[in-house]
CSV table of N, CA and C in Angstrom, one decimal:
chain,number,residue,atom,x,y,z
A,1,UNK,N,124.0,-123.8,37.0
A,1,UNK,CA,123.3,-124.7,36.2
A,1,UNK,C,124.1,-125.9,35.8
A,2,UNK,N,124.0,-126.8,37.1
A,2,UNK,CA,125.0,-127.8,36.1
A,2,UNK,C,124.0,-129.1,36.1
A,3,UNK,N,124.6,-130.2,35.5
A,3,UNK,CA,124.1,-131.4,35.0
A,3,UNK,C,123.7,-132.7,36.3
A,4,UNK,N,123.0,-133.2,36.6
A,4,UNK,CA,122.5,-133.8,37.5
A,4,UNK,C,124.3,-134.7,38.0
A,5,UNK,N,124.6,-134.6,38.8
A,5,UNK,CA,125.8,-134.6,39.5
A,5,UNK,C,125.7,-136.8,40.0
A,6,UNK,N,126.2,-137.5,39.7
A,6,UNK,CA,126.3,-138.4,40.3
A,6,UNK,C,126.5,-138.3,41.8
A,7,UNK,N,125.9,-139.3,42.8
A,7,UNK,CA,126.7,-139.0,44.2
A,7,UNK,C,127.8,-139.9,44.1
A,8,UNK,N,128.4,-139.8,45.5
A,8,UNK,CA,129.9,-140.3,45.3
A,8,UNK,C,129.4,-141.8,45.5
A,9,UNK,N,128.8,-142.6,45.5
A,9,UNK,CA,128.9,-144.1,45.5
A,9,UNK,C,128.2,-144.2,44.0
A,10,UNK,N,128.3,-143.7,42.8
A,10,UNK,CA,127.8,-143.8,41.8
A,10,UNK,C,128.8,-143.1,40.8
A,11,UNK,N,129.8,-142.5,41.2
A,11,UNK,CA,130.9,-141.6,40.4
A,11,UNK,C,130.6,-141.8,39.3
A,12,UNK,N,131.5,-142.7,38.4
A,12,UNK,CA,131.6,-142.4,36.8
A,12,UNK,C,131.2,-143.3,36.0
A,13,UNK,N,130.5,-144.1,36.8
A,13,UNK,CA,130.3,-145.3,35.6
A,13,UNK,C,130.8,-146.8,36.2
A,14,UNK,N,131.9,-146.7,36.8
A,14,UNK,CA,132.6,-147.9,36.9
A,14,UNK,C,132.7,-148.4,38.0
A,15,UNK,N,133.0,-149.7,38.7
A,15,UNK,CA,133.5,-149.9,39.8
A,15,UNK,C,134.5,-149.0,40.6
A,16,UNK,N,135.1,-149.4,41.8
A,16,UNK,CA,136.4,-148.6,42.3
A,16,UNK,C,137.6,-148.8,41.1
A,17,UNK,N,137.8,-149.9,40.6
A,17,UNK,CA,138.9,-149.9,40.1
A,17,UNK,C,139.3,-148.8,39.0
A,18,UNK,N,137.9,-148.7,38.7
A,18,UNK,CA,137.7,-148.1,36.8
A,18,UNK,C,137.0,-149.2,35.9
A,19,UNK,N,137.4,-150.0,35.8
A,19,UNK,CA,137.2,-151.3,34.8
A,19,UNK,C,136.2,-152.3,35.7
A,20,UNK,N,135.4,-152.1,36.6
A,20,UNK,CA,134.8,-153.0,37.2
A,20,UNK,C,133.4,-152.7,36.3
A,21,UNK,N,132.5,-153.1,37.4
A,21,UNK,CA,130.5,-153.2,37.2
A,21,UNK,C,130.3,-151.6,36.9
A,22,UNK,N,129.2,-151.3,36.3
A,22,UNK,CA,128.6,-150.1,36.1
A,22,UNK,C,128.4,-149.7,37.4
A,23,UNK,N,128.5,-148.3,37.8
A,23,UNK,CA,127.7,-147.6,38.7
A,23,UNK,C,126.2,-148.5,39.1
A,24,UNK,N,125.4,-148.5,38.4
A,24,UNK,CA,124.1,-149.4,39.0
A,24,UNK,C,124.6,-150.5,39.4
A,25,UNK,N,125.1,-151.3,39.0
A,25,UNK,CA,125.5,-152.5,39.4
A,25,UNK,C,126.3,-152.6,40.9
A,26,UNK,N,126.9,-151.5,40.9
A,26,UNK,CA,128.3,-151.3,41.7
A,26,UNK,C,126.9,-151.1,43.1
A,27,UNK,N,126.4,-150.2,42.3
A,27,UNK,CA,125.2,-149.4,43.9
A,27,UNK,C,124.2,-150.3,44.0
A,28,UNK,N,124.1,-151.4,43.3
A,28,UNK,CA,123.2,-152.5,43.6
A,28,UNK,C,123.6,-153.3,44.7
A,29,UNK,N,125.4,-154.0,44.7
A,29,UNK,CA,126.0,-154.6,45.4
A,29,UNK,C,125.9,-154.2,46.6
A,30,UNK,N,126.6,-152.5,46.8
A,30,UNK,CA,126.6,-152.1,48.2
A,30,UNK,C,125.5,-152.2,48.5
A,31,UNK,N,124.4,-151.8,48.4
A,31,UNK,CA,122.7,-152.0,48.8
A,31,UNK,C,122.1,-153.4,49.2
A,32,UNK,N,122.9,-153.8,48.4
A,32,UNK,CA,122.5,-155.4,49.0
A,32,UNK,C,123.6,-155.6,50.4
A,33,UNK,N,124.6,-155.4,50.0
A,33,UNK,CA,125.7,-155.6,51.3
A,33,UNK,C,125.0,-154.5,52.8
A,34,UNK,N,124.4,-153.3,52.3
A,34,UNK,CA,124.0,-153.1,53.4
A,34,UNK,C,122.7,-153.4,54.2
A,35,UNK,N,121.6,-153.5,53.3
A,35,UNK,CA,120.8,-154.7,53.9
A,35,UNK,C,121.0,-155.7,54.8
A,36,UNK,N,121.5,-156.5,54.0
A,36,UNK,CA,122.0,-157.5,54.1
A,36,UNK,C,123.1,-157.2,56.3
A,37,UNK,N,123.7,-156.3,56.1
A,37,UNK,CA,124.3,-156.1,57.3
A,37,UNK,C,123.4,-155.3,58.3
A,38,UNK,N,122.4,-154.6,57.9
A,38,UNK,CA,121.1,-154.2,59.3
A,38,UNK,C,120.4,-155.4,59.1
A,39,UNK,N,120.1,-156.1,58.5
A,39,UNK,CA,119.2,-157.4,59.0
A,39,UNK,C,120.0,-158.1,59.8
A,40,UNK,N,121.0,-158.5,59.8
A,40,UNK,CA,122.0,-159.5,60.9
A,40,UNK,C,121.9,-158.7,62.1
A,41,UNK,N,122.6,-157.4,61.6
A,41,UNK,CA,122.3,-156.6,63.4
A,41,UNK,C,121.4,-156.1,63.8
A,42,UNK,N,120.0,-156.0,63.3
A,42,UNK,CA,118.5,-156.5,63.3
A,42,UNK,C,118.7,-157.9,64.5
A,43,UNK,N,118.6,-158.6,63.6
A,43,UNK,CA,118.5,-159.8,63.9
A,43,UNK,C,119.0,-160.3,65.5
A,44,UNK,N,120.6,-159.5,65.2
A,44,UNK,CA,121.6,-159.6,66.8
A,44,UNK,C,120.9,-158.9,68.1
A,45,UNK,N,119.8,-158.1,67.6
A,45,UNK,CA,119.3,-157.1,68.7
A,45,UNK,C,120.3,-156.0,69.4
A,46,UNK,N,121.4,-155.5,68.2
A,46,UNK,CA,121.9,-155.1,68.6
A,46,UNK,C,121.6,-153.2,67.6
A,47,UNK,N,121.8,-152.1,68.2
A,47,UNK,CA,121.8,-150.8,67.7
A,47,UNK,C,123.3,-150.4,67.0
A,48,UNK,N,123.0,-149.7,66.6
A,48,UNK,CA,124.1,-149.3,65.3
A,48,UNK,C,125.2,-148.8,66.5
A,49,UNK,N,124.8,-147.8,67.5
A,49,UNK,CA,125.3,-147.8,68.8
A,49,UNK,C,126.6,-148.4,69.0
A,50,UNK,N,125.7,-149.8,69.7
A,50,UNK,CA,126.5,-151.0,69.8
A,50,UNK,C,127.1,-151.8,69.4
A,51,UNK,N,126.9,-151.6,68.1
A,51,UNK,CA,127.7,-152.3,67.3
A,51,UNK,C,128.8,-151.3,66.5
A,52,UNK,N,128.7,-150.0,66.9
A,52,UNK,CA,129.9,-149.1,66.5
A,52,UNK,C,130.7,-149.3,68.1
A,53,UNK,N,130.1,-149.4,68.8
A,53,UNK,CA,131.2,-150.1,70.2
A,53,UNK,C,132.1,-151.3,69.6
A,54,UNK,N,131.2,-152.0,69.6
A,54,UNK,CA,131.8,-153.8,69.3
A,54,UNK,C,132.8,-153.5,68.3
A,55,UNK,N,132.7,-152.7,67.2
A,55,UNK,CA,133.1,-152.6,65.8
A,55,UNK,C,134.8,-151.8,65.9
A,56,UNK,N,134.8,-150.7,66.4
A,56,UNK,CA,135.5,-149.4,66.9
A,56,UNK,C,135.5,-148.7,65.6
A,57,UNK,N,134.3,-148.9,65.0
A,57,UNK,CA,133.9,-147.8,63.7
A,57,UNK,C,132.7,-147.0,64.0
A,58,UNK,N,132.7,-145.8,64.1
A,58,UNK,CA,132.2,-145.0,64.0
A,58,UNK,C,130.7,-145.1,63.8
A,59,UNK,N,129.0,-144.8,64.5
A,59,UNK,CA,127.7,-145.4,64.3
A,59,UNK,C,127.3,-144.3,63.0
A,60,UNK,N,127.8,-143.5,62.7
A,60,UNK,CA,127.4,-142.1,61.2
A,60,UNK,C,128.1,-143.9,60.1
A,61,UNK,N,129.7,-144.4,60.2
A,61,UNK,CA,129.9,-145.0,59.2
A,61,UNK,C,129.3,-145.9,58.8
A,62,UNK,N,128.9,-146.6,59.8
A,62,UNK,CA,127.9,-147.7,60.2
A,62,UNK,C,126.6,-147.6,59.4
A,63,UNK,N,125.8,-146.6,59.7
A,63,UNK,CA,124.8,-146.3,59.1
A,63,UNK,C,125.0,-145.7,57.3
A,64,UNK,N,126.3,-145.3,57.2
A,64,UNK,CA,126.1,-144.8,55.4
A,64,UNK,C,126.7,-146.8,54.9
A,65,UNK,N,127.4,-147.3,55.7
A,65,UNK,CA,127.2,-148.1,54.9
A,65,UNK,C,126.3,-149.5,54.8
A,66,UNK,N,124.8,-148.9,55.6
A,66,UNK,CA,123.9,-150.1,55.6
A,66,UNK,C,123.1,-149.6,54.4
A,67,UNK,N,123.4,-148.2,54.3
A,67,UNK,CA,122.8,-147.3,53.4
A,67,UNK,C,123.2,-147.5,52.4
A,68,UNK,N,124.6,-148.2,51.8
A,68,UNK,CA,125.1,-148.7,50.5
A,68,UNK,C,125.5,-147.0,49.6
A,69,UNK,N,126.4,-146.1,51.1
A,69,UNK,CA,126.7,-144.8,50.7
A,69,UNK,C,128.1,-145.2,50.5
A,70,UNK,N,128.7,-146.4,51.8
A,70,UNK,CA,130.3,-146.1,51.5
A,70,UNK,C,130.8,-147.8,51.0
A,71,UNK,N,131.8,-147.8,50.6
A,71,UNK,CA,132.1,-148.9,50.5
A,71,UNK,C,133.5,-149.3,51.4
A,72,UNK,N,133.1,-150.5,52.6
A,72,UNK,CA,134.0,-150.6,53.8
A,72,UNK,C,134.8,-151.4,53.0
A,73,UNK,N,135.9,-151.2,53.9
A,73,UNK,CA,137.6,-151.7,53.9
A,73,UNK,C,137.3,-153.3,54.4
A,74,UNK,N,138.2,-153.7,53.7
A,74,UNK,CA,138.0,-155.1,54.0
A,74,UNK,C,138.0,-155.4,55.8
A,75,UNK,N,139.1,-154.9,56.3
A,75,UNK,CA,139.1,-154.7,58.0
A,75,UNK,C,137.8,-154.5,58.2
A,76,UNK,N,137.1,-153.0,58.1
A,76,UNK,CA,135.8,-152.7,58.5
A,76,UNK,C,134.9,-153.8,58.2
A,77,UNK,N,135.0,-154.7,57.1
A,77,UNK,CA,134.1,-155.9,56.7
A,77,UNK,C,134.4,-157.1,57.8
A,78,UNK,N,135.5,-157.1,57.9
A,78,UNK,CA,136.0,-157.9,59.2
A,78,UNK,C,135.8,-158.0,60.8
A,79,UNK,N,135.5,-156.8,60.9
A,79,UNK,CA,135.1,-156.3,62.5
A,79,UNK,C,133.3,-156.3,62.5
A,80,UNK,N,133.3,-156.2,61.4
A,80,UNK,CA,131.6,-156.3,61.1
A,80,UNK,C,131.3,-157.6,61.6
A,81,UNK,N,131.8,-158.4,60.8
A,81,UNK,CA,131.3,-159.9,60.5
A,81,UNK,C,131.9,-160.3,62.3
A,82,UNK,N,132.5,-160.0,62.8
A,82,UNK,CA,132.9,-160.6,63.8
A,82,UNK,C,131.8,-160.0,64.9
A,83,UNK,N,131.2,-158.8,64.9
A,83,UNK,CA,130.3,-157.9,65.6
A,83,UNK,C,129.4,-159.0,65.7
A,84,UNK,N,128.8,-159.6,64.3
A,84,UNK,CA,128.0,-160.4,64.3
A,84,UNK,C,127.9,-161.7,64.1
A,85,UNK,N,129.1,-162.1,64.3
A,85,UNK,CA,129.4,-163.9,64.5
A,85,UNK,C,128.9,-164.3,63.2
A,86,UNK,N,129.6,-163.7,62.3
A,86,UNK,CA,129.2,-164.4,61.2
A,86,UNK,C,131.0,-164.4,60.5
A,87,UNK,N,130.9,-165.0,59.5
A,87,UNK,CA,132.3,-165.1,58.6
A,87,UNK,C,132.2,-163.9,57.7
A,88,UNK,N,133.6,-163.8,57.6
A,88,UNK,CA,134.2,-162.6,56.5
A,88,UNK,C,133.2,-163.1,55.6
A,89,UNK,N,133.7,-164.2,55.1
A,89,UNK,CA,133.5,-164.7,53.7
A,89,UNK,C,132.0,-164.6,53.6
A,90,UNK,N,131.1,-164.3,54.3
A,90,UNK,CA,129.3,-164.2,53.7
A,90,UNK,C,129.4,-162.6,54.0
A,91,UNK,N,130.2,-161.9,54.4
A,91,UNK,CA,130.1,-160.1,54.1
A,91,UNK,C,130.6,-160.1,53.0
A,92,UNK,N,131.6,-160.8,52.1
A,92,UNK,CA,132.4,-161.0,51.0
A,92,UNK,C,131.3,-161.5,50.0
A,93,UNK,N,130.6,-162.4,50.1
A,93,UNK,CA,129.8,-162.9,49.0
A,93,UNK,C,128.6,-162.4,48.7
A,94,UNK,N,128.1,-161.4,50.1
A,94,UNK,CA,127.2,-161.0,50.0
A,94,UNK,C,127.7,-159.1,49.1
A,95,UNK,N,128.4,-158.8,49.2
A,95,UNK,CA,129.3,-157.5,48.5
A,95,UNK,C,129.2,-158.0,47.1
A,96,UNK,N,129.8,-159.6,47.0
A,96,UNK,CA,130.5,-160.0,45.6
A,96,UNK,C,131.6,-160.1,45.1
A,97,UNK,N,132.1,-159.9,46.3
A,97,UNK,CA,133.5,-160.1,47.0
A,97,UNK,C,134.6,-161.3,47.0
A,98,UNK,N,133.6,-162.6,46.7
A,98,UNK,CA,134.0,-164.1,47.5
A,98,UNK,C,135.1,-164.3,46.7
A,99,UNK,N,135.9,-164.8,47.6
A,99,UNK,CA,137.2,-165.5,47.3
A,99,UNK,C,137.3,-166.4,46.5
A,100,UNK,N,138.3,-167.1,45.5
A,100,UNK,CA,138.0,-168.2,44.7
A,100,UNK,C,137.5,-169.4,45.5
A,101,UNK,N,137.2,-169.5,46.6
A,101,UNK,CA,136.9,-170.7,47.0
A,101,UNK,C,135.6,-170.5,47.5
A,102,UNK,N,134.9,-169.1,47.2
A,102,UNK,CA,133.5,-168.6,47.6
A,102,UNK,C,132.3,-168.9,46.8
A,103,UNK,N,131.4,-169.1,47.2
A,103,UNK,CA,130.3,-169.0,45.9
A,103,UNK,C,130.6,-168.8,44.8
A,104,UNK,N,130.5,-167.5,44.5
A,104,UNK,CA,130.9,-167.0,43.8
A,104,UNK,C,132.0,-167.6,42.3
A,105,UNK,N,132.9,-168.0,42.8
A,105,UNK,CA,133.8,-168.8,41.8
A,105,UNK,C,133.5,-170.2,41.6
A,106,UNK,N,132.8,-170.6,42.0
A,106,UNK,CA,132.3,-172.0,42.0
A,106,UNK,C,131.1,-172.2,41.2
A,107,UNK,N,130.7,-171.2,40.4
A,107,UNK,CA,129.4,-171.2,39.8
A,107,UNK,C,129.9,-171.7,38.5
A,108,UNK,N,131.1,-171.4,37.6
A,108,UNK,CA,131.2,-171.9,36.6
A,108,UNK,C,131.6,-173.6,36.3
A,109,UNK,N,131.8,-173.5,37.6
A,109,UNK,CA,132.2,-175.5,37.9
A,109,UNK,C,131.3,-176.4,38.0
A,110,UNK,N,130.0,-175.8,38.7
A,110,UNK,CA,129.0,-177.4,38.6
A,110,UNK,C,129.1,-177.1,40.1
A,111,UNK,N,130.0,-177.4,41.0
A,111,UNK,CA,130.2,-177.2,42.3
A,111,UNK,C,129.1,-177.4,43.1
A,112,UNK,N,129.4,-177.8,44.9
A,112,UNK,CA,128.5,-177.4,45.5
A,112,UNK,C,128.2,-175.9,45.9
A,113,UNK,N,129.0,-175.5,45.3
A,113,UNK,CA,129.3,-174.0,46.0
A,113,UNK,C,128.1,-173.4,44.7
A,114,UNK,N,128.2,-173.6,43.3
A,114,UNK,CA,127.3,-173.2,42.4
A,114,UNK,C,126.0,-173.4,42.4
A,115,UNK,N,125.7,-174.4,42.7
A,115,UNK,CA,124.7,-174.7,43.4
A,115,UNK,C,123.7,-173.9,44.6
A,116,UNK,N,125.0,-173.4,45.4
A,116,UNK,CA,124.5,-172.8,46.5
A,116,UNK,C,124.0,-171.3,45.8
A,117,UNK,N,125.0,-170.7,44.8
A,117,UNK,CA,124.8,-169.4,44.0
A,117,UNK,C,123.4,-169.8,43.6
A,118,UNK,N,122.9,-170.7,42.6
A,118,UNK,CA,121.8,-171.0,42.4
A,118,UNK,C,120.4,-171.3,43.4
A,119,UNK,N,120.6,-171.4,44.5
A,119,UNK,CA,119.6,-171.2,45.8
A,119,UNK,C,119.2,-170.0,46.0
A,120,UNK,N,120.7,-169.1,45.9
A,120,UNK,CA,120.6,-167.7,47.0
A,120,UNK,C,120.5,-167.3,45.6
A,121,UNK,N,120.2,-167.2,44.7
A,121,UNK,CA,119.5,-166.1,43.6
A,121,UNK,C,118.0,-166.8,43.5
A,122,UNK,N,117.9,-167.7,43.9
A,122,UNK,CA,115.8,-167.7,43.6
A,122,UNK,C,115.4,-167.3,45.0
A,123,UNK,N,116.1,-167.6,45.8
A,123,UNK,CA,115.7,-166.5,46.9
A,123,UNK,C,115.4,-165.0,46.8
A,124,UNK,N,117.2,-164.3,46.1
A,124,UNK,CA,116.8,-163.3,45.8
A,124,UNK,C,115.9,-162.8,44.6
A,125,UNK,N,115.0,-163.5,43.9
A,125,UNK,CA,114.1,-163.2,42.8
A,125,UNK,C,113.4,-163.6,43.5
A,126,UNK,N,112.3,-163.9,44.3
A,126,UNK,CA,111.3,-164.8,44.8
A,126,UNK,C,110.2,-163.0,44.8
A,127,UNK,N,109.6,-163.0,44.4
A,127,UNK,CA,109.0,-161.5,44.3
A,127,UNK,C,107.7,-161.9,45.7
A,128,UNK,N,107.6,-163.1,46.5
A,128,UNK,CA,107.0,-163.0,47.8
A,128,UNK,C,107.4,-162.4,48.7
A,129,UNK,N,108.9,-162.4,48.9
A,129,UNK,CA,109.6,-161.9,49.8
A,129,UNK,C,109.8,-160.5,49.5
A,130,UNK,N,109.8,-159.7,51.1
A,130,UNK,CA,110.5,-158.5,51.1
A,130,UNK,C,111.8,-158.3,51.2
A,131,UNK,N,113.0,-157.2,51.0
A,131,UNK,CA,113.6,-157.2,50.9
A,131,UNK,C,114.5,-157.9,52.4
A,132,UNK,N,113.9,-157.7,53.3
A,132,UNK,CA,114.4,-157.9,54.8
A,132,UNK,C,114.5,-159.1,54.9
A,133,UNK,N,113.3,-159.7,54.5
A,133,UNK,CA,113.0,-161.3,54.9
A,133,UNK,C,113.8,-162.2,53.5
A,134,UNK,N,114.0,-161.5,52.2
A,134,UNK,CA,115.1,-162.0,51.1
A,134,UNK,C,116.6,-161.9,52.4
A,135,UNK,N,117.3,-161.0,52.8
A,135,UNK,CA,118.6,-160.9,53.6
A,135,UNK,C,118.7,-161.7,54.6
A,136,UNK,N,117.4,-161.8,55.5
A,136,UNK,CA,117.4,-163.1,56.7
A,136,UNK,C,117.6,-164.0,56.2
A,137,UNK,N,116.8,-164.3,55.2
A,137,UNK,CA,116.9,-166.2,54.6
A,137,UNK,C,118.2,-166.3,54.3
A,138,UNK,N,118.8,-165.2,53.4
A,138,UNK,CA,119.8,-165.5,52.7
A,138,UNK,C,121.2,-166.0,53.8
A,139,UNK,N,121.1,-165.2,55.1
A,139,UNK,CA,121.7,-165.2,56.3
A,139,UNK,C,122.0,-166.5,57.0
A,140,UNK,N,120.3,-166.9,56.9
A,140,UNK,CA,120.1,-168.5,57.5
A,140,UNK,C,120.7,-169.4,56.5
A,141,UNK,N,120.5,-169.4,55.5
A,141,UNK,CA,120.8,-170.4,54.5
A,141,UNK,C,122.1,-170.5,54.9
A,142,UNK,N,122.8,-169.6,54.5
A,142,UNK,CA,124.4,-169.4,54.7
A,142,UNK,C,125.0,-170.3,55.9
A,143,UNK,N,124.0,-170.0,56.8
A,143,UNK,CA,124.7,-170.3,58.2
A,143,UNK,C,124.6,-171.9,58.2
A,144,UNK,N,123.9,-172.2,57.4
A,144,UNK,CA,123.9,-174.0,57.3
A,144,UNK,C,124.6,-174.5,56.2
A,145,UNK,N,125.1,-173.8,55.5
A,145,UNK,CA,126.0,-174.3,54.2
A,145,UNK,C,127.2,-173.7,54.3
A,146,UNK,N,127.7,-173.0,55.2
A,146,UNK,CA,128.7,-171.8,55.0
A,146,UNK,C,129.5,-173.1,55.4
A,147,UNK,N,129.8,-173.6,56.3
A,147,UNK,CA,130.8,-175.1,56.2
A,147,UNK,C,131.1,-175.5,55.3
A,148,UNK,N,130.1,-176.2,54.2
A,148,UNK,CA,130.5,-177.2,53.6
A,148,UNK,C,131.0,-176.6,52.2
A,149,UNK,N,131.7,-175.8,52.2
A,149,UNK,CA,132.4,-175.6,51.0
A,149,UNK,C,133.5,-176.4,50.8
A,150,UNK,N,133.7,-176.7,49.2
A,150,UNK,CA,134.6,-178.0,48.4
A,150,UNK,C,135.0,-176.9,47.7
């Protein structure tokens, strides 16, 4: 008889570090990160398969982490994004990951880049969209602004 057990991408409360986002928050991120990565390889017409070829990760790792079960290594983030001709840096921003020169840190400056943060969140609140078609746009958008970062 024991007490409803967290799974392991929900452990204790905290980010990896200890001191990070709550568990929900933490399992919100991966969940969006893995979305976010079967809609691109959706999109690529490519199978988990094939993209564990392209990748040389494993198609079980592949699948827990579209599932937002594991959280990939920056490399594994890297072979990803290359799988699918996209940049580290939107597997990073789309995590929450982004580098100081990413979205992400540019939101407290005014920036074009905060701006961009400000797009891709009324995207992601737009309660027309499904979650699939929220990850494509978010995808597309990127791919036209992912250059022009200041």
């Amino acid at each position: 008889m024991s007490a409803a057990r967290p799974t392991s991408h929900e452990s204790t409360g905290d980010g990896p570090s200890g001191d990070g986002p709550p568990a929900t928050a933490w399992t919100a991120q991966m969940n969006m990160l893995g979305d976010f990565i079967r809609a691109q390889r959706q999109l690529a017409n490519l199978s988990l398969r094939e993209m564990a070829s392209m990748t040389s990760v494993s198609n079980a790792y592949l699948s827990q982490v579209e599932r937002g079960l594991h959280q990939p290594s920056l490399k594994v983030l890297r072979s990803i994004a290359d799988a699918l001709q996209l940049s580290t840096e939107q597997l990073l921003s789309q995590a929450g990951w982004a580098t100081a020169t990413g979205s992400a840190a540019g939101s407290a400056g005014g920036s074009s880049a905060g701006e961009a943060t400000g797009t891709e969140d009324a995207i992601r609140k737009d309660p027309r969209l499904s979650p699939e078609q929220r990850t494509a746009l978010l995808g597309v958008y990127r791919s036209f602004v992912g250059g022009a970062t200041e």
